[in-house]
Coordinates of C-alpha atoms and ligand atoms in Angstrom, one line a residue:
A1 CA 115.6 82.0 124.1
R2 CA 112.0 82.6 125.3
M3 CA 111.2 85.1 128.0
S4 CA 109.0 84.1 130.8
L5 CA 105.3 84.6 130.2
M6 CA 104.2 88.1 131.0
N7 CA 101.1 89.0 133.0
P8 CA 98.2 90.2 130.8
A9 CA 97.9 93.7 132.5
L10 CA 101.6 94.4 131.7
I11 CA 101.1 93.2 128.1
E12 CA 98.1 95.5 127.7
Q13 CA 100.2 98.4 129.1
K14 CA 103.2 97.8 126.9
K15 CA 101.1 97.4 123.8
K16 CA 99.6 100.9 124.4
E17 CA 103.0 102.4 125.2
R18 CA 104.7 101.0 122.1
T19 CA 102.6 102.1 119.2
I20 CA 99.5 103.8 117.9
D21 CA 99.4 101.4 114.9
E22 CA 96.2 99.4 115.5
N23 CA 97.3 96.6 113.1
A24 CA 100.6 96.3 115.0
K25 CA 99.1 96.0 118.4
P26 CA 97.8 92.4 118.1
L27 CA 101.2 91.2 116.9
I28 CA 103.0 93.1 119.6
E29 CA 100.7 91.5 122.1
M30 CA 101.4 88.0 120.6
A31 CA 105.1 88.7 120.7
L32 CA 105.0 89.6 124.4
R33 CA 102.7 86.7 125.3
E34 CA 104.9 84.1 123.5
G35 CA 108.3 85.7 124.1
F36 CA 109.3 86.7 120.6
E37 CA 111.9 89.4 121.0
T38 CA 111.2 92.8 119.3
V39 CA 113.0 96.1 119.0
W40 CA 111.0 97.4 121.9
D41 CA 112.3 94.6 124.2
R42 CA 115.9 95.3 123.2
Y43 CA 115.3 99.0 123.8
E44 CA 114.0 98.3 127.3
M45 CA 116.9 95.9 128.0
Q46 CA 119.3 98.8 127.1
Q47 CA 117.9 101.1 129.8
P48 CA 119.2 103.0 131.5
S49 CA 121.3 104.3 128.7
C50 CA 124.9 105.5 129.2
K51 CA 124.5 109.2 130.1
Y52 CA 127.9 110.1 128.6
C53 CA 127.1 108.6 125.3
E54 CA 123.7 110.2 125.4
A55 CA 125.2 113.6 125.9
G56 CA 127.8 112.9 123.2
L57 CA 130.6 113.1 125.8
S58 CA 132.3 109.7 125.1
C59 CA 134.9 109.1 122.5
A60 CA 136.4 105.8 121.5
R61 CA 137.9 106.9 118.2
C62 CA 141.5 106.1 119.1
T63 CA 143.3 103.8 121.5
M64 CA 144.7 106.5 123.8
G65 CA 141.2 106.3 125.3
P66 CA 138.4 105.4 125.4
C67 CA 137.5 108.7 127.1
R68 CA 134.6 110.3 128.8
I69 CA 134.1 113.9 129.9
I70 CA 133.2 114.0 133.6
P71 CA 133.4 117.6 135.0
P72 CA 134.9 119.1 137.1
H73 CA 138.1 117.2 136.7
R74 CA 138.0 115.0 133.7
I75 CA 137.3 117.7 131.2
R76 CA 139.6 116.6 128.4
G77 CA 140.2 113.3 126.7
V78 CA 143.7 111.8 126.7
C79 CA 144.4 113.6 123.4
G80 CA 143.2 116.9 124.9
A81 CA 139.8 117.1 123.2
D82 CA 137.2 119.0 125.2
A83 CA 133.5 118.5 125.4
D84 CA 132.8 120.8 122.4
L85 CA 135.3 118.9 120.2
I86 CA 134.1 115.5 121.2
V87 CA 130.5 116.3 120.6
S88 CA 131.0 118.0 117.3
R89 CA 133.3 115.3 116.0
N90 CA 130.7 112.6 116.9
L91 CA 128.1 114.6 115.1
L92 CA 130.2 115.1 112.0
D93 CA 130.8 111.4 112.0
M94 CA 127.0 110.8 112.0
I95 CA 126.4 113.3 109.1
A96 CA 129.2 111.8 107.0
T97 CA 127.8 108.3 107.6
G98 CA 124.3 109.3 106.6
S99 CA 125.5 111.3 103.6
A100 CA 127.7 108.3 102.5
A101 CA 124.7 106.0 102.8
H102 CA 122.4 108.1 100.6
S103 CA 125.0 109.0 98.1
D104 CA 126.3 105.5 97.7
H105 CA 122.7 104.4 97.1
G106 CA 122.6 107.2 94.5
R107 CA 125.8 105.9 92.9
D108 CA 124.3 102.4 92.5
I109 CA 121.5 103.9 90.5
V110 CA 123.7 106.2 88.4
E111 CA 125.9 103.2 87.6
T112 CA 122.9 101.3 86.5
L113 CA 122.0 104.2 84.1
Y114 CA 125.5 104.1 82.8
L115 CA 125.3 100.3 82.3
V116 CA 122.0 100.7 80.5
G117 CA 123.7 103.1 78.2
M118 CA 126.6 100.7 77.7
G119 CA 124.2 97.9 76.9
T120 CA 125.2 95.6 79.8
A121 CA 122.1 96.0 82.0
T122 CA 119.6 94.7 79.6
D123 CA 116.9 94.1 82.2
Y124 CA 116.6 97.8 82.7
G125 CA 115.5 100.5 80.3
I126 CA 114.6 104.2 80.1
A127 CA 111.2 104.7 81.5
D128 CA 111.1 108.5 81.3
E129 CA 113.0 109.7 78.2
D130 CA 111.8 113.3 78.6
K131 CA 113.4 113.5 82.0
L132 CA 116.5 111.8 80.7
R133 CA 116.9 114.5 78.0
L134 CA 116.1 117.3 80.4
L135 CA 118.8 116.1 82.8
A136 CA 121.3 115.7 79.9
Q137 CA 120.6 119.3 79.0
E138 CA 121.2 120.4 82.6
F139 CA 124.5 118.5 82.6
G140 CA 125.6 120.2 79.3
I141 CA 125.2 117.1 77.1
A142 CA 124.0 118.0 73.6
N143 CA 121.3 115.5 73.0
D144 CA 119.1 116.3 70.0
K145 CA 120.8 113.8 67.6
K146 CA 121.6 111.1 70.2
S147 CA 119.6 108.0 71.1
A148 CA 118.3 107.5 74.6
K149 CA 120.9 104.8 75.1
E150 CA 123.8 107.1 74.1
I151 CA 122.6 109.8 76.4
A152 CA 122.2 107.3 79.2
A153 CA 125.9 106.4 78.9
L154 CA 127.1 110.0 78.7
L155 CA 124.8 111.3 81.5
G156 CA 125.7 108.3 83.7
R157 CA 129.4 109.1 83.2
A158 CA 128.9 112.8 83.9
M159 CA 126.9 112.0 87.1
L160 CA 129.6 109.6 88.3
E161 CA 132.0 112.6 88.0
E162 CA 130.0 114.4 90.6
Y163 CA 131.3 111.9 93.1
G164 CA 134.9 112.8 92.3
M165 CA 137.0 115.8 93.2
T166 CA 138.0 117.5 89.9
R167 CA 134.8 119.5 89.2
N168 CA 134.9 121.4 92.5
T169 CA 131.2 121.9 92.5
L170 CA 127.9 119.9 92.0
Q171 CA 125.7 120.5 89.0
C172 CA 122.4 120.3 90.9
L173 CA 123.4 123.1 93.3
S174 CA 122.5 125.5 90.5
R175 CA 118.8 124.5 90.9
A176 CA 118.8 126.5 94.1
P177 CA 118.0 130.2 94.0
K178 CA 121.0 132.3 93.2
A179 CA 120.8 134.0 96.6
T180 CA 120.9 130.7 98.4
Q181 CA 124.0 129.6 96.4
E182 CA 125.6 132.9 97.4
I183 CA 125.0 132.1 101.1
W184 CA 126.7 128.7 100.7
D185 CA 129.7 130.4 99.0
A186 CA 129.9 133.0 101.7
A187 CA 129.8 130.4 104.5
G188 CA 132.4 128.3 102.6
I189 CA 130.0 125.3 102.5
T190 CA 129.5 124.8 98.8
P191 CA 130.3 121.1 98.3
R192 CA 133.1 120.2 95.9
G193 CA 132.4 116.6 95.2
I194 CA 130.1 114.0 96.8
D195 CA 132.7 111.5 97.9
R196 CA 135.2 114.2 98.6
E197 CA 133.0 115.8 101.3
V198 CA 132.6 112.4 103.0
V199 CA 136.3 111.8 102.9
D200 CA 137.1 115.3 104.1
S201 CA 134.8 114.7 107.0
M202 CA 136.4 111.4 107.9
H203 CA 139.8 113.1 107.7
R204 CA 138.6 115.7 110.2
V205 CA 137.4 113.1 112.8
Q206 CA 140.9 111.5 112.8
M207 CA 142.6 112.5 116.0
G208 CA 144.7 115.6 115.6
V209 CA 142.9 117.1 112.7
G210 CA 139.6 118.9 113.4
A211 CA 140.0 120.8 116.6
D212 CA 137.5 123.7 116.3
Y213 CA 133.9 122.7 116.8
T214 CA 132.5 125.5 114.6
N215 CA 134.8 124.5 111.7
I216 CA 133.8 120.9 112.2
L217 CA 130.1 121.6 112.1
L218 CA 130.5 123.8 109.0
Q219 CA 132.0 120.8 107.3
G220 CA 129.0 118.8 108.5
L221 CA 126.8 121.2 106.6
R222 CA 128.9 121.0 103.5
C223 CA 128.9 117.2 103.6
S224 CA 125.1 117.2 104.1
L225 CA 124.6 119.5 101.1
S226 CA 126.6 117.0 99.0
D227 CA 123.9 114.5 100.0
G228 CA 120.8 116.5 99.5
W229 CA 121.7 118.4 96.3
G230 CA 124.1 115.6 95.2
G231 CA 123.9 111.9 95.9
S232 CA 120.2 111.9 96.9
M233 CA 119.1 114.2 94.1
L234 CA 120.9 112.1 91.5
G235 CA 119.4 109.0 93.1
T236 CA 115.8 110.4 92.8
D237 CA 116.2 111.8 89.3
V238 CA 117.9 108.8 87.8
S239 CA 115.4 106.4 89.5
D240 CA 112.7 108.4 87.8
V241 CA 114.5 108.0 84.5
L242 CA 114.9 104.3 84.9
F243 CA 111.7 103.4 86.6
G244 CA 109.3 106.2 85.8
T245 CA 108.5 109.6 87.3
P246 CA 105.8 109.0 89.9
S247 CA 102.3 110.1 89.1
I248 CA 99.3 110.3 91.4
R249 CA 97.7 106.9 92.1
E250 CA 96.0 105.0 94.9
S251 CA 97.1 102.0 96.9
K252 CA 96.9 100.6 100.4
V253 CA 98.9 100.4 103.5
N254 CA 99.5 98.5 106.8
L255 CA 100.3 95.0 107.9
A256 CA 97.0 93.7 106.5
V257 CA 98.2 94.2 102.9
L258 CA 99.5 90.6 103.4
K259 CA 97.1 88.0 101.9
K260 CA 96.3 84.8 103.7
D261 CA 95.9 82.8 100.5
H262 CA 98.9 84.2 98.6
V263 CA 102.6 83.7 98.6
N264 CA 103.7 86.9 100.4
I265 CA 107.0 88.6 99.6
A266 CA 108.2 91.8 101.2
V267 CA 111.0 94.0 99.8
H268 CA 112.8 95.9 102.5
G269 CA 115.6 98.4 102.2
H270 CA 116.2 101.2 99.8
N271 CA 117.3 100.7 96.3
P272 CA 114.7 100.3 93.5
V273 CA 117.4 98.7 91.3
L274 CA 116.6 95.6 93.3
S275 CA 113.0 96.0 94.1
E276 CA 111.9 96.9 90.6
M277 CA 113.3 93.6 89.4
V278 CA 111.3 91.8 92.0
V279 CA 108.2 93.6 90.7
K280 CA 109.0 92.1 87.3
A281 CA 109.8 88.7 88.7
V282 CA 106.5 88.3 90.6
T283 CA 104.5 88.6 87.4
D284 CA 106.5 85.9 85.6
P285 CA 103.8 83.5 84.4
E286 CA 106.0 80.4 85.2
L287 CA 106.4 81.6 88.8
V288 CA 102.8 82.5 89.2
A289 CA 101.9 79.0 87.9
L290 CA 104.3 77.5 90.4
A291 CA 102.7 79.4 93.2
K292 CA 99.3 78.1 92.2
K293 CA 100.7 74.6 91.9
N294 CA 101.9 74.9 95.5
G295 CA 98.4 75.8 96.6
A296 CA 98.5 79.6 96.7
A297 CA 96.1 81.9 94.9
G298 CA 99.0 83.9 93.5
I299 CA 102.0 86.0 94.5
N300 CA 101.5 89.1 96.6
L301 CA 104.4 91.6 96.7
V302 CA 104.4 94.2 99.4
G303 CA 106.8 97.0 100.4
L304 CA 108.5 98.0 103.6
C305 CA 110.4 101.1 104.5
C306 CA 111.9 103.2 101.7
T307 CA 112.2 100.7 98.9
G308 CA 108.5 100.1 99.6
S309 CA 108.0 103.9 99.1
E310 CA 109.8 103.8 95.8
L311 CA 107.5 101.0 94.5
L312 CA 104.4 102.6 96.0
M313 CA 105.1 105.9 94.3
R314 CA 105.8 104.5 90.9
K315 CA 103.9 101.2 90.8
G316 CA 101.3 101.4 93.6
V317 CA 102.7 98.3 95.2
P318 CA 101.0 98.0 98.6
M319 CA 103.0 99.0 101.6
S320 CA 103.2 96.8 104.7
G321 CA 104.6 99.3 107.1
N322 CA 107.4 101.5 108.3
H323 CA 110.6 101.0 110.3
L324 CA 109.2 99.5 113.5
N325 CA 106.8 97.2 111.6
Q326 CA 109.7 95.2 110.1
E327 CA 109.7 92.4 112.7
L328 CA 105.9 92.4 112.9
V329 CA 105.6 91.6 109.2
I330 CA 107.4 88.4 109.8
M331 CA 105.3 87.7 112.9
T332 CA 102.1 87.6 110.8
G333 CA 103.4 84.1 110.0
A334 CA 102.3 84.7 106.4
L335 CA 105.5 86.0 104.9
E336 CA 107.4 83.6 102.7
A337 CA 110.4 85.8 102.1
M338 CA 111.7 89.2 103.0
I339 CA 114.2 90.5 100.4
V340 CA 116.5 93.2 101.6
D341 CA 119.3 95.3 100.2
Y342 CA 120.7 97.8 102.6
Q343 CA 120.0 100.4 105.3
C344 CA 117.5 100.3 108.2
I345 CA 117.5 96.5 108.2
F346 CA 117.7 95.0 111.7
P347 CA 120.7 92.7 111.7
S348 CA 118.6 90.4 113.9
L349 CA 115.9 89.8 111.3
P350 CA 117.1 86.2 110.6
R351 CA 116.8 85.5 114.3
T352 CA 113.2 86.8 114.3
A353 CA 112.5 84.8 111.1
S354 CA 113.9 81.6 112.6
C355 CA 110.8 81.4 114.8
F356 CA 108.6 81.4 111.7
H357 CA 109.0 80.0 108.2
T358 CA 110.1 83.3 106.6
L359 CA 113.3 83.4 104.6
I360 CA 115.5 86.5 104.9
V361 CA 117.2 87.1 101.6
S362 CA 120.1 89.5 101.5
T363 CA 121.4 90.8 98.2
S364 CA 124.1 93.4 98.7
P365 CA 127.7 92.5 99.1
K366 CA 127.8 95.5 101.5
A367 CA 125.1 94.1 103.7
K368 CA 125.6 90.4 104.1
I369 CA 123.6 89.2 107.1
P370 CA 124.4 86.1 109.1
G371 CA 121.4 83.7 108.9
S372 CA 120.1 85.1 105.6
Y373 CA 120.3 83.6 102.2
F374 CA 122.7 85.7 100.2
F375 CA 122.2 86.4 96.4
D376 CA 124.9 88.6 94.9
F377 CA 122.6 91.0 93.1
S378 CA 124.0 93.2 90.3
P379 CA 122.3 95.1 87.4
D380 CA 123.8 92.9 84.7
K381 CA 121.9 89.9 86.1
G382 CA 119.0 91.7 87.8
L383 CA 116.0 89.8 86.6
V384 CA 117.5 86.3 86.7
T385 CA 118.6 86.8 90.3
A386 CA 115.2 88.3 91.2
K387 CA 113.4 85.3 89.7
A388 CA 115.6 82.9 91.6
I389 CA 114.8 84.6 94.8
V390 CA 111.0 84.7 94.0
R391 CA 111.2 81.0 93.2
M392 CA 112.6 80.3 96.6
A393 CA 109.9 82.2 98.2
V394 CA 107.2 80.4 96.2
E395 CA 108.7 77.0 97.2
N396 CA 108.6 78.1 100.8
F397 CA 104.8 78.5 100.8
K398 CA 104.4 74.8 101.7
N399 CA 106.4 75.4 104.9
R400 CA 103.9 78.0 106.2
N401 CA 102.1 76.9 109.4
P402 CA 98.5 77.9 108.9
A403 CA 98.0 77.9 112.7
R404 CA 100.5 80.7 113.0
V405 CA 99.0 83.0 110.4
N406 CA 97.8 86.2 112.0
I407 CA 97.1 89.1 109.7
P408 CA 95.3 91.7 111.8
G409 CA 92.6 94.1 110.6
S410 CA 92.3 95.4 107.1
P411 CA 94.4 97.8 104.9
V412 CA 93.9 101.5 104.7
P413 CA 93.7 103.2 101.3
L414 CA 96.1 106.0 100.5
M415 CA 97.0 108.3 97.6
T416 CA 100.6 108.5 96.6
G417 CA 102.9 109.6 93.7
F418 CA 103.3 113.3 94.4
S419 CA 106.5 114.0 92.5
N420 CA 107.0 117.6 91.7
E421 CA 106.1 116.8 88.1
A422 CA 102.8 115.2 89.3
I423 CA 102.0 118.1 91.6
K424 CA 102.6 120.6 88.8
K425 CA 100.4 118.6 86.5
A426 CA 97.6 118.5 89.1
L427 CA 97.9 122.3 89.4
G428 CA 97.6 122.7 85.7
G429 CA 101.2 122.8 84.6
S430 CA 103.1 125.1 87.1
F431 CA 103.5 125.8 90.8
K432 CA 101.9 129.2 90.2
P433 CA 98.5 128.2 91.7
L434 CA 100.2 126.9 94.8
I435 CA 102.1 130.1 95.1
N436 CA 98.9 132.1 94.8
L437 CA 97.2 130.0 97.4
I438 CA 100.1 130.6 99.8
A439 CA 100.2 134.3 99.0
A440 CA 96.4 134.5 99.6
G441 CA 96.9 132.8 102.9
K442 CA 94.6 129.8 102.0
I443 CA 97.6 127.7 102.6
R444 CA 99.8 129.3 105.3
G445 CA 102.9 127.4 104.3
A446 CA 104.4 124.0 103.8
V447 CA 106.2 121.6 106.0
G448 CA 108.4 118.6 105.0
I449 CA 107.8 115.9 107.6
V450 CA 110.4 113.2 107.2
G451 CA 112.4 110.5 108.8
C452 CA 112.2 107.3 110.7
N453 CA 110.6 105.6 113.7
N454 CA 112.5 105.3 116.9
P455 CA 111.6 103.3 120.0
H456 CA 112.3 106.4 122.1
V457 CA 109.0 107.7 120.7
K458 CA 105.7 105.8 120.6
H459 CA 105.6 104.3 117.2
D460 CA 103.9 106.7 114.7
Y461 CA 102.6 109.0 117.4
G462 CA 105.1 111.9 116.7
H463 CA 104.4 111.8 113.0
V464 CA 100.7 111.5 113.1
E465 CA 100.1 114.1 115.9
L466 CA 102.4 116.7 114.3
T467 CA 100.8 116.2 110.9
K468 CA 97.3 116.5 112.3
A469 CA 98.2 119.6 114.3
L470 CA 99.8 121.3 111.2
I471 CA 97.0 120.6 108.7
K472 CA 94.5 122.0 111.3
K473 CA 96.5 125.2 111.1
N474 CA 96.1 125.2 107.3
I475 CA 99.7 124.2 106.7
L476 CA 100.3 121.8 103.8
C477 CA 102.4 118.7 104.7
V478 CA 104.7 117.0 102.3
E479 CA 106.1 113.8 103.6
T480 CA 108.6 111.0 102.8
G481 CA 110.0 107.9 104.3
C482 CA 108.5 106.4 107.4
A483 CA 106.8 109.7 108.3
A484 CA 104.6 109.4 105.2
I485 CA 103.8 105.7 105.9
A486 CA 102.7 106.7 109.5
S487 CA 100.3 109.2 107.9
G488 CA 99.2 106.6 105.4
K489 CA 98.3 104.2 108.1
A490 CA 96.4 106.9 110.0
G491 CA 94.3 107.7 106.9
L492 CA 95.9 111.1 106.3
L493 CA 97.1 110.4 102.8
M494 CA 93.5 110.3 101.4
P495 CA 91.5 113.3 100.1
S496 CA 88.9 112.5 102.8
A497 CA 91.5 113.6 105.4
A498 CA 90.8 117.2 104.2
A499 CA 88.0 117.0 106.8
M500 CA 90.7 117.0 109.5
A501 CA 92.3 120.2 108.1
G502 CA 91.6 123.8 108.8
D503 CA 88.8 125.4 106.8
D504 CA 91.0 127.0 104.2
L505 CA 93.2 124.1 103.5
R506 CA 90.2 121.8 103.5
A507 CA 88.6 123.9 100.7
V508 CA 91.8 123.8 98.7
C509 CA 92.1 120.1 99.0
E510 CA 88.4 119.5 98.2
S511 CA 88.6 121.6 95.1
L512 CA 91.8 119.9 93.9
K513 CA 90.7 116.5 95.1
I514 CA 94.0 116.0 96.9
P515 CA 94.9 115.0 100.5
P516 CA 96.2 117.7 102.9
V517 CA 99.3 115.5 103.3
L518 CA 101.3 114.6 100.1
H519 CA 103.5 111.5 99.9
M520 CA 106.6 112.6 98.0
G521 CA 108.5 109.3 98.2
S522 CA 111.4 107.7 100.1
C523 CA 114.2 109.4 102.1
V524 CA 116.4 110.1 99.1
D525 CA 113.3 111.8 97.7
N526 CA 113.7 114.5 100.3
S527 CA 115.6 115.9 97.3
R528 CA 112.1 116.4 95.8
I529 CA 111.3 118.7 98.7
L530 CA 114.5 120.6 98.1
V531 CA 113.6 121.1 94.4
L532 CA 110.1 122.1 95.4
A533 CA 111.6 124.8 97.8
A534 CA 114.0 125.9 95.1
E535 CA 111.3 126.3 92.5
L536 CA 109.1 128.3 94.9
G537 CA 112.2 130.5 95.7
N538 CA 113.0 130.9 92.1
A539 CA 109.4 131.8 91.2
L540 CA 109.3 134.5 93.9
N541 CA 112.9 135.5 93.3
V542 CA 113.9 135.0 97.0
P543 CA 116.4 132.7 98.7
I544 CA 114.9 129.5 100.3
H545 CA 115.3 130.8 103.8
K546 CA 112.7 133.5 103.1
L547 CA 109.9 131.0 102.2
P548 CA 107.1 130.1 104.7
I549 CA 108.3 126.5 104.9
A550 CA 109.9 124.3 107.6
G551 CA 111.1 120.8 108.1
A552 CA 110.4 118.2 110.9
A553 CA 111.7 114.8 111.9
P554 CA 109.6 113.8 114.8
E555 CA 110.8 110.2 115.2
W556 CA 114.2 110.2 113.5
Y557 CA 116.9 107.7 114.5
S558 CA 119.3 107.2 111.6
Q559 CA 122.6 108.9 110.7
K560 CA 120.9 109.5 107.3
A561 CA 118.3 111.6 109.1
V562 CA 121.0 113.7 110.7
S563 CA 122.3 114.4 107.2
I564 CA 118.8 115.2 106.0
G565 CA 118.2 117.6 108.9
A566 CA 121.6 119.3 108.2
Y567 CA 121.0 119.8 104.5
F568 CA 117.5 121.2 105.2
V569 CA 119.0 123.7 107.7
A570 CA 122.0 124.5 105.4
S571 CA 119.5 125.2 102.6
G572 CA 117.7 127.7 104.8
V573 CA 114.9 125.5 106.2
Y574 CA 114.1 125.8 109.9
T575 CA 113.9 122.2 111.1
V576 CA 112.3 120.8 114.3
L577 CA 113.6 117.4 115.6
G578 CA 111.4 115.3 117.9
V579 CA 114.4 113.3 119.3
M580 CA 117.4 115.0 120.8
P581 CA 120.7 114.2 119.1
H582 CA 123.6 113.2 121.3
I583 CA 124.9 116.8 121.7
S584 CA 123.6 118.0 125.1
G585 CA 127.1 117.6 126.6
S586 CA 128.3 120.7 124.8
P587 CA 126.2 123.8 125.4
A588 CA 128.3 125.5 122.8
V589 CA 127.4 123.0 120.1
V590 CA 123.7 123.2 121.1
S591 CA 123.7 126.9 120.9
L592 CA 125.4 126.9 117.5
L593 CA 122.9 124.5 116.0
T594 CA 119.8 126.1 117.6
D595 CA 120.8 129.7 117.1
G596 CA 124.3 130.5 115.9
L597 CA 123.7 128.9 112.5
K598 CA 121.3 131.6 111.7
G599 CA 124.3 133.9 111.2
A600 CA 125.7 131.5 108.5
V601 CA 122.7 130.0 106.7
N602 CA 119.6 132.0 108.1
A603 CA 118.1 128.8 109.6
N604 CA 118.5 126.7 112.7
F605 CA 117.4 123.5 114.4
A606 CA 115.0 123.2 117.2
V607 CA 114.2 120.1 119.4
E608 CA 110.7 119.6 120.6
P609 CA 109.5 116.1 121.6
D610 CA 105.8 117.2 122.1
P611 CA 104.3 117.2 118.6
V612 CA 101.6 119.8 119.5
K613 CA 104.3 122.2 120.7
A614 CA 106.4 121.5 117.7
A615 CA 103.4 122.4 115.5
D616 CA 103.2 125.7 117.3
L617 CA 106.9 126.4 116.8
I618 CA 106.5 125.7 113.1
A619 CA 103.4 127.8 112.7
D620 CA 105.1 130.7 114.4
H621 CA 108.1 130.4 112.1
I622 CA 105.8 130.2 109.1
E623 CA 103.9 133.4 110.1
K624 CA 107.2 135.2 110.6
K625 CA 108.3 134.3 107.2
R626 CA 105.0 135.4 105.7
T627 CA 105.4 138.8 107.4
G628 CA 108.9 139.0 106.0
L629 CA 107.5 138.5 102.5
G630 CA 104.8 140.9 103.1
I631 CA 102.0 138.4 102.6
Ligands
CUV701 NI1 115.1 105.7 104.2 S1 116.1 106.1 107.2 S2 113.8 104.3 109.0 S3 113.6 103.5 105.8 S4 112.8 107.0 107.2 FE1 112.4 104.9 107.7 FE2 113.4 105.5 105.2 FE3 114.4 106.3 108.4 FE4 115.1 104.1 107.3

């Protein structure tokens, strides 16, 4: 259904309110003018939001309710749960959901490694055998006389065991400084198995189980650790083994990476097991020839969201945008197909696409989408499926309406590929020079800026303003996910952005020829940030919480982001959120998360929507940690 035509002044105002992405603005304007519904319209239609849900004070988990807490009289749900319990239970549910999403994605990758070893996923191979052998060593697999394939099977098997419940610990936890591991043990939050912590959490949110909000939130930390140091970490490491450990390279970003004269295909979602096969398929000579026969100059593959970051980091595939760009990519009228797997995909994309010629192709049995074309993608038939999808996209080129094509502006260059391995290499083989720069105060500290876009925040504003404010204070930013892409679009991922940094950081970046903001990958690659923190802690022989580092999620929306925030804090990293979680209904829970947790893990959350103020909070924290270290 089309909305009524909107007056130009209102369109102008909304366009400014919604985003700072200059390439997005013309499409937002077009959508408003012509009545194409976007996430911002749906957000507006949902206002005012339910104040009970917003405060975390509603519960519909069982059918004795649904319940809301409305003081002074209705202060318990039908079961007897009070505000603290309802809020904490809702939060644990979010953490478990996010942890499950990351870790299940990790499992799909680990399974692929196992299938490569067993010889049934022949389209995949081992791209980084050194990393495979290092990991095997870490997992106690003797590997000198074995072939890469044999190791892949054994390592894949051993990693799948991490999901179970017989080992009672996770291998990668031992990457953390000893003192940090001891903190986890003392707090009783050392995870015992990846799936186990999710199931344990789900058990606790069943009515009549978890009743103590503190105990519930501690389980939240344990479950999140099983994501960060478990499922996500395996996902990152094994993706590197299968598809290559990222190295520093250049590419481009924003909606203008679409090409008017090419068949344009976007991959959207998360798992490189799918998107890497699409990368292969688009270079197939037969399909390229078919594209040309259909009148196109070639096939142009672009990324979106995290699977885009995976391809950008490893292959330099251009990136069309982040979370709130997903509908706009379709509205360029130049996209033949959007291939998705799972997570962060608007269920309404086929509805958006139905106004254009774009085909939405879903590929995961877990994420079938009404209105999409479904291909049952699995690693044993990866390439043949990817080729079939690409063929469909190529054939769709003839359905494009040239009058509708609107690709605004031009792309921005960026530098990417900053895996820990690549950073070390750039530093001459170890983190020592980085540590020296931090000790000398040339770099005051480092901040991981991560997470999504959220229509509660002007698109990209939180990320970009926070990043700019921090580099001005000589604080190095390492970024993943949609945060990194926001910085990319704003030009912050180029060495030339050093000009926007404080004098000291600027000099460091200029001498190393690196940007002041390093793109470290997708959301599961936040595990790279954990490993970086662990290696810094180990080098200095201090627990993670003593390092001059912090985390931030200025525009987060997803359950996955809650899990990320929780494992940052549980690992000892002070973390500032730009969007308030639904917890304000319980002052006790708020106080535990923003203060009380210091007693258990020496770190806490803060919430600060103003990015400039958030930068001040982070800088203060970093200076305190520097003083603590005597530097
Ligand atoms: Ni996984 S989780 S919107 S794509 S960062 Fe982007 Fe990143 Fe959030 Fe999703």
